[in-house]
CSV table of C-alpha atoms in Angstrom, one decimal:
chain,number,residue,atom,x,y,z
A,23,UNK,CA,134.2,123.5,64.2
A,24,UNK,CA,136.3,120.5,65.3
A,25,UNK,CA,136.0,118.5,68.3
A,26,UNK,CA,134.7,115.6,69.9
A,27,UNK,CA,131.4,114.1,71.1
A,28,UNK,CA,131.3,112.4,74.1
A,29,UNK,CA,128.4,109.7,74.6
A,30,UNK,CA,126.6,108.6,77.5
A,31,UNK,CA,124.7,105.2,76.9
A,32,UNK,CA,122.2,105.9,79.8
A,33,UNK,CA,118.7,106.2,79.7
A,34,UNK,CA,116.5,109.8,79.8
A,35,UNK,CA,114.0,109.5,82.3
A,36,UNK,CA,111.0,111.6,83.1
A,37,UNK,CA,112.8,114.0,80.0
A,38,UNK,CA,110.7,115.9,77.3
A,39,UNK,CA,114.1,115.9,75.2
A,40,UNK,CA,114.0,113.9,71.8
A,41,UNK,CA,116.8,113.6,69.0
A,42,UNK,CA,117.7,111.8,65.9
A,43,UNK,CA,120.6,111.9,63.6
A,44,UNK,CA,121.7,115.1,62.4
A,45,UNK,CA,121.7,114.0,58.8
A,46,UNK,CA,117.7,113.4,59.5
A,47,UNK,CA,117.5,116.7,61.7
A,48,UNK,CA,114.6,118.4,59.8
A,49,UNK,CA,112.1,117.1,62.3
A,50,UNK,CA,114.0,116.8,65.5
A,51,UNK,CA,111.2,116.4,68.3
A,52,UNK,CA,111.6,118.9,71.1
A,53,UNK,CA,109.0,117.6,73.3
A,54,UNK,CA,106.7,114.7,74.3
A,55,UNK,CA,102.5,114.6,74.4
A,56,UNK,CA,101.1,111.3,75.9
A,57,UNK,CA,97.6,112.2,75.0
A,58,UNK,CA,96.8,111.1,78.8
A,59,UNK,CA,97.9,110.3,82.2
A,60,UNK,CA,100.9,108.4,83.1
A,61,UNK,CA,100.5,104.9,84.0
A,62,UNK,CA,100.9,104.3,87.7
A,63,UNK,CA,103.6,102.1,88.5
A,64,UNK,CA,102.4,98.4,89.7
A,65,UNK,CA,102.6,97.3,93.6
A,66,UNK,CA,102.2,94.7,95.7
A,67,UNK,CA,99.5,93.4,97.4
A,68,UNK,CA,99.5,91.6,100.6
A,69,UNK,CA,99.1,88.3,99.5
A,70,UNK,CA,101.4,88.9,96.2
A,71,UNK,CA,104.5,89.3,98.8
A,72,UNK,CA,107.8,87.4,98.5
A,73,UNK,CA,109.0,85.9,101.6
A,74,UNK,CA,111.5,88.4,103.4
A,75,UNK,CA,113.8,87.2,106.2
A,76,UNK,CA,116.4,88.9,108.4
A,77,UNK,CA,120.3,89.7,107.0
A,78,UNK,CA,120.4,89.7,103.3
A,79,UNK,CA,117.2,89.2,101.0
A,80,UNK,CA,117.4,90.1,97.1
A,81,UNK,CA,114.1,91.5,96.6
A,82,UNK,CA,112.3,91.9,93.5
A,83,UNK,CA,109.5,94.8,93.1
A,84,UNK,CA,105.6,94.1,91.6
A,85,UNK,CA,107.2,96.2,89.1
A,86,UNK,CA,110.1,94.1,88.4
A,87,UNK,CA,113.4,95.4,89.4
A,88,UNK,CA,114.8,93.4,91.9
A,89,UNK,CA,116.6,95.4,94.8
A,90,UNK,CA,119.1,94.3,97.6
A,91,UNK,CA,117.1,94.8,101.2
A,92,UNK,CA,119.5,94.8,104.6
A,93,UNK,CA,116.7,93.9,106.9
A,94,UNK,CA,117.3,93.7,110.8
A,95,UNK,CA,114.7,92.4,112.9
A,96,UNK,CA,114.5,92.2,116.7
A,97,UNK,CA,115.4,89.0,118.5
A,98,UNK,CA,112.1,87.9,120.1
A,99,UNK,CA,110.1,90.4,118.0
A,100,UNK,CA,106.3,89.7,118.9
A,101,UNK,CA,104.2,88.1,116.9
A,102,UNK,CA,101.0,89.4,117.9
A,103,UNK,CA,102.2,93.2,118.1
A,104,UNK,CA,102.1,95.9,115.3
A,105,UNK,CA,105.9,97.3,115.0
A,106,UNK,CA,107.2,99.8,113.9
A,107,UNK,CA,109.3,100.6,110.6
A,108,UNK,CA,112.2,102.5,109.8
A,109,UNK,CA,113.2,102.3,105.8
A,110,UNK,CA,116.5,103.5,105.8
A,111,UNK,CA,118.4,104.8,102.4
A,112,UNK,CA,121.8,105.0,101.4
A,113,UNK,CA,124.3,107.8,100.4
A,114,UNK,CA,125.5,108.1,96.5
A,115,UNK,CA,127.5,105.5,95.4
A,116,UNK,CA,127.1,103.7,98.7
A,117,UNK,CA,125.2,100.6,99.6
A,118,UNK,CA,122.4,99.3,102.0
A,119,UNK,CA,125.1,97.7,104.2
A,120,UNK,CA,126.5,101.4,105.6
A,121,UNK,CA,123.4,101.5,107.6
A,122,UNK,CA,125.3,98.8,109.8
A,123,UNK,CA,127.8,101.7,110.8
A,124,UNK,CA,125.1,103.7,112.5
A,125,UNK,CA,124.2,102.1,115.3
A,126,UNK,CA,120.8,102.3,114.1
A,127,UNK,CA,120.4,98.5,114.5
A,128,UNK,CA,121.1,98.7,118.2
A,129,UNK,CA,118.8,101.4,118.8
A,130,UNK,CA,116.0,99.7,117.3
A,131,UNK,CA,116.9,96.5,119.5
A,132,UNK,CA,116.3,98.2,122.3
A,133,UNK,CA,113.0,99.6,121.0
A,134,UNK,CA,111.5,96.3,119.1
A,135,UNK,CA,112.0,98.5,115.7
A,136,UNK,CA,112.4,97.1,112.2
A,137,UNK,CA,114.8,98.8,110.1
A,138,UNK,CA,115.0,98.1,106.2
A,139,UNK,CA,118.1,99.7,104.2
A,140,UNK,CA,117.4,99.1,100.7
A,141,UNK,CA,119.4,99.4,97.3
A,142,UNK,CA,119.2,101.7,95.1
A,143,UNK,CA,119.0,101.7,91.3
A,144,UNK,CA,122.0,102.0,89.0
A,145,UNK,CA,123.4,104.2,86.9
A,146,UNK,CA,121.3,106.9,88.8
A,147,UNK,CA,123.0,110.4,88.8
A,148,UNK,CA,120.9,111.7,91.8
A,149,UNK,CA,121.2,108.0,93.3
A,150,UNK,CA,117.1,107.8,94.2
A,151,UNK,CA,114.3,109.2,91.9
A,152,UNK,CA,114.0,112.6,93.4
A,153,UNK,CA,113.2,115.2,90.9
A,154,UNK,CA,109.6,114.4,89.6
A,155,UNK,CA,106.5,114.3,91.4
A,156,UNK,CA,105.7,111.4,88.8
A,157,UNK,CA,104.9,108.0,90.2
A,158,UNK,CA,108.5,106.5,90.2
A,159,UNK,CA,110.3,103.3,91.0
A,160,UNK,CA,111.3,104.3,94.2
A,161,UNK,CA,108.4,105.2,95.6
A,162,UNK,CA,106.5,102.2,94.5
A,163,UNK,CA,109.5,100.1,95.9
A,164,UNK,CA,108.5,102.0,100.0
A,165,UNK,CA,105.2,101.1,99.2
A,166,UNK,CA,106.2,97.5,98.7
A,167,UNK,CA,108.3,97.1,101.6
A,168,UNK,CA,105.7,98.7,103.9
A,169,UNK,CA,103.0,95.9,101.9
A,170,UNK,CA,105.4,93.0,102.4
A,171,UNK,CA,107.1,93.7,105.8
A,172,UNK,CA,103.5,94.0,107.3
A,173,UNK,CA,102.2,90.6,105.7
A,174,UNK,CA,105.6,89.1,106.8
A,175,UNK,CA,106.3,90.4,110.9
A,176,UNK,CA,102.7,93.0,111.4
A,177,UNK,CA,103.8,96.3,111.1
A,178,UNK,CA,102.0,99.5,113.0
A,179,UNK,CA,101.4,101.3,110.0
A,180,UNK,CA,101.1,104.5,112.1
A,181,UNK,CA,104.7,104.1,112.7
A,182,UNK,CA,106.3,104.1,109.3
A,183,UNK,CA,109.5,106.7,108.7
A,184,UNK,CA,111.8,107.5,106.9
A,185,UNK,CA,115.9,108.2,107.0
A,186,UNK,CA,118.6,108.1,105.2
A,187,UNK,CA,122.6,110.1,104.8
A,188,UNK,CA,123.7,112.1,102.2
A,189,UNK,CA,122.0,111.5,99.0
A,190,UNK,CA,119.6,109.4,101.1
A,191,UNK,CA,119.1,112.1,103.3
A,192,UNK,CA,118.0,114.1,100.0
A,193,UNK,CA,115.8,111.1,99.5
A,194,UNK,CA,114.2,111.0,102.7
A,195,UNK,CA,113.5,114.7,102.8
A,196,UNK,CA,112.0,114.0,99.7
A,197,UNK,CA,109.6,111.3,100.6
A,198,UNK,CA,109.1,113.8,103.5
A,199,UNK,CA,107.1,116.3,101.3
A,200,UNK,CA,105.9,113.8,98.9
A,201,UNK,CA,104.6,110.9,100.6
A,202,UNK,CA,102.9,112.1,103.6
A,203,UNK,CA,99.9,109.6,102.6
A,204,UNK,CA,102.4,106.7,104.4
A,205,UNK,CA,105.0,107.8,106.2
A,206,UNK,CA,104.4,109.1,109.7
A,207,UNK,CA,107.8,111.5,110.5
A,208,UNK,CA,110.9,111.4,108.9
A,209,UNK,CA,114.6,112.2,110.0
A,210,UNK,CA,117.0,113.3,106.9
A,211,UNK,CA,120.6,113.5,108.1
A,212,UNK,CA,122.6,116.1,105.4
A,213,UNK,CA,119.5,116.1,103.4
A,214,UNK,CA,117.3,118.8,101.4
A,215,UNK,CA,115.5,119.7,98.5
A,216,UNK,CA,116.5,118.5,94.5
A,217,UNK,CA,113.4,120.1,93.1
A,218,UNK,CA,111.3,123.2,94.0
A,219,UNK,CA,109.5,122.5,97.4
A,220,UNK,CA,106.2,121.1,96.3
A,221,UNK,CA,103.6,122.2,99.3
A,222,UNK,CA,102.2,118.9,100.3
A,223,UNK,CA,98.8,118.2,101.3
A,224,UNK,CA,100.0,116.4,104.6
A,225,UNK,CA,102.7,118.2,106.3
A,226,UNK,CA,104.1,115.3,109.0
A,227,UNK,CA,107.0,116.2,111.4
A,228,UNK,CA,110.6,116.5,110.7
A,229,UNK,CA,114.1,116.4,112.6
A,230,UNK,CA,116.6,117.4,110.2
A,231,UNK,CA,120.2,117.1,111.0
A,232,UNK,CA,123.2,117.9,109.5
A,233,UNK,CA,126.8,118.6,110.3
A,234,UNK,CA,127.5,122.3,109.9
A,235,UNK,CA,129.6,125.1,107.7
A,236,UNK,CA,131.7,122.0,106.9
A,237,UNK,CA,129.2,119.7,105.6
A,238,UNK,CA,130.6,119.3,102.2
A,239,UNK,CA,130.2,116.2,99.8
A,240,UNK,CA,130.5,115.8,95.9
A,241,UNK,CA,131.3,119.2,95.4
A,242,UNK,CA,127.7,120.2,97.3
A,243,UNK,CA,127.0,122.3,100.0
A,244,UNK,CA,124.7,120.2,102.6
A,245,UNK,CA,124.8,123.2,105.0
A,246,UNK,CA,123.0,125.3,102.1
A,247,UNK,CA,120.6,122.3,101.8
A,248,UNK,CA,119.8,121.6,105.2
A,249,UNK,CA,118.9,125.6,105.7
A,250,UNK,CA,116.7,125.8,102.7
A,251,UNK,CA,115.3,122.3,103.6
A,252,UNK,CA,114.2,124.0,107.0
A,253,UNK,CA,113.1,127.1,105.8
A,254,UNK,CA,110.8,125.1,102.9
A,255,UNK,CA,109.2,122.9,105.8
A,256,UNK,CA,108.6,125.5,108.2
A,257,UNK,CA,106.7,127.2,105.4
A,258,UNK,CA,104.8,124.3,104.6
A,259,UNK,CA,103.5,123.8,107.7
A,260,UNK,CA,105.7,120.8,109.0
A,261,UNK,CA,106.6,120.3,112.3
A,262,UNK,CA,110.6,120.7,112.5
A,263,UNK,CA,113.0,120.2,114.7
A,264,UNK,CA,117.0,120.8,113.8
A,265,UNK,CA,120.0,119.2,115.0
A,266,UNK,CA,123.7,120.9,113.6
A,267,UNK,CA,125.8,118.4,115.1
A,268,UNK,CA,128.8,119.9,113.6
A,269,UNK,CA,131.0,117.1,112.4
A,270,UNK,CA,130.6,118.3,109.0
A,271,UNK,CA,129.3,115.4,106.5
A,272,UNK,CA,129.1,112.3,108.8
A,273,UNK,CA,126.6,110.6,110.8
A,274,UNK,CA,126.8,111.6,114.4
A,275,UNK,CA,127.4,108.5,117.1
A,276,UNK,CA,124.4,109.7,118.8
A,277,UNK,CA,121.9,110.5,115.8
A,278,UNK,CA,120.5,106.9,116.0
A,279,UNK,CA,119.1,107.0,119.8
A,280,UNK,CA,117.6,110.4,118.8
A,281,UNK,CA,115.9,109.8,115.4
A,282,UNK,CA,114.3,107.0,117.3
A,283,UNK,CA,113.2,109.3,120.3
A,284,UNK,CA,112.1,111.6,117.7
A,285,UNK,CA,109.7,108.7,115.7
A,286,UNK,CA,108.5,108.0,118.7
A,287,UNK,CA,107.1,111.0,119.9
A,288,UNK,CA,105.5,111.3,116.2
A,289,UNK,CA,103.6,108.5,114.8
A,290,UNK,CA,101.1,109.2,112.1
A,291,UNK,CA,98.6,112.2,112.9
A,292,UNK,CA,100.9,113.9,115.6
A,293,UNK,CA,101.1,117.9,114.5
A,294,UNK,CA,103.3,118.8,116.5
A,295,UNK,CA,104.8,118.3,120.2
């Protein structure tokens, strides 16, 4: 047998595989055994925070990886209210800055809405830790934007939500089944289901959007996802309302105003309406 073997120098994460060199083969390890539970990631707590700031703030987690945040913040934001948050995430291979194409800034203007777009980590094949129900770097990073941004402006932690496009609409539908212990509603544009649909123990409301037959990206089928997204939270007992806007794998002009509505009309606790 001739050939060639390629190498990837990246990490396995959250992988039972093991492997030495061949010419020390005889006791290749096939699997893993901690012995014991996995060690939960480290967060913040509120008086651990960093100082955040609107526009630009390089961010670094209790757990150490430091993260870009695109933060936007109302003019005239009031102090001595609780406002709401909407963590926004990123497509594959994109950055937090293509939140600023969604007019999701504006809508939140209008509303007195904080929106955060953070970073995600490189070198990342699925772009956001999405396949494990394993305590992860990504979740412990919402937790400490959620820990931080209330410390810094007072947020209504009945109002926390999720969105995202693309792979962060994957994302978002993921913290939608996952992390129902924070996040009130979530609103995954082109998003859907990486692992098998893991029935959560607090279903919270859903608008899930996506553009159609045509939605196409990366050699994936985001109409197929979107479907089997619904059909999964429907049978989990989530609240779900569905917008096909059509334009195939874009975000619509309009999505903004109504993902907002939609948050609205569900902070934490609200079953259906």
């Amino acid at each position: 047998v001739t050939g060639s073997v390629p190498v990837v120098n990246l990490e396995l994460v959250d992988s039972t595989f093991g492997a030495v060199p061949f010419d020390a083969a005889s006791a290749t390890p096939t699997s893993c055994d901690s012995g014991g539970t996995t060690e939960e990631i480290p967060r913040y707590g509120a008086d651990e925070c960093p100082a955040l700031a609107t526009g630009w703030n390089t961010f670094e987690q209790a757990a150490g990886l430091e993260r870009d945040l695109l933060i936007h913040v109302p003019e005239g934001l009031d102090a001595d209210a609780a406002t709401p948050l909407v963590v926004w995430y990123h497509g594959l291979g994109d950055a937090p800055g293509s939140v600023v194409g969604t007019g999701l800034f504006d809508a939140a203007d209008d509303r007195g809405w904080i929106v955060i777009s953070p970073s995600s980590q490189s070198l990342l094949a699925t772009e956001w830790e999405q396949t494990t129900l394993e305590d992860t770097l990504d979740s412990a990073m919402l937790d400490d934007i959620v820990t931080c941004a209330d410390a810094q402006w007072g947020l209504d932690r009945d109002r926390i939500h999720v969105s995202g496009m693309s792979g962060g609409g994957l994302y978002s539908s993921y913290l939608a089944v996952t992390r129902g212990d924070l996040i009130a509603s979530a609103a995954p544009s082109s998003g859907g289901l990486m692992m098998d649909y893991p029935a959560p123990s607090t279903p919270i409301p859903v608008m899930a959007s996506w553009g159609g037959v045509s939605d196409f990206a990366v050699g994936q089928n985001f109409h197929t996802f979107a479907t089997e997204l619904i059909g999964d939270l429907l049978g989990g007992g989530h609240f779900v309302v569905t917008c096909n806007h059509g334009l195939g794998h874009a975000w619509d002009d309009d999505l903004s105003l109504r993902i907002l509505e939609f948050f609205e009309a569900h902070p934490k606790g609200t079953v259906t309406s």
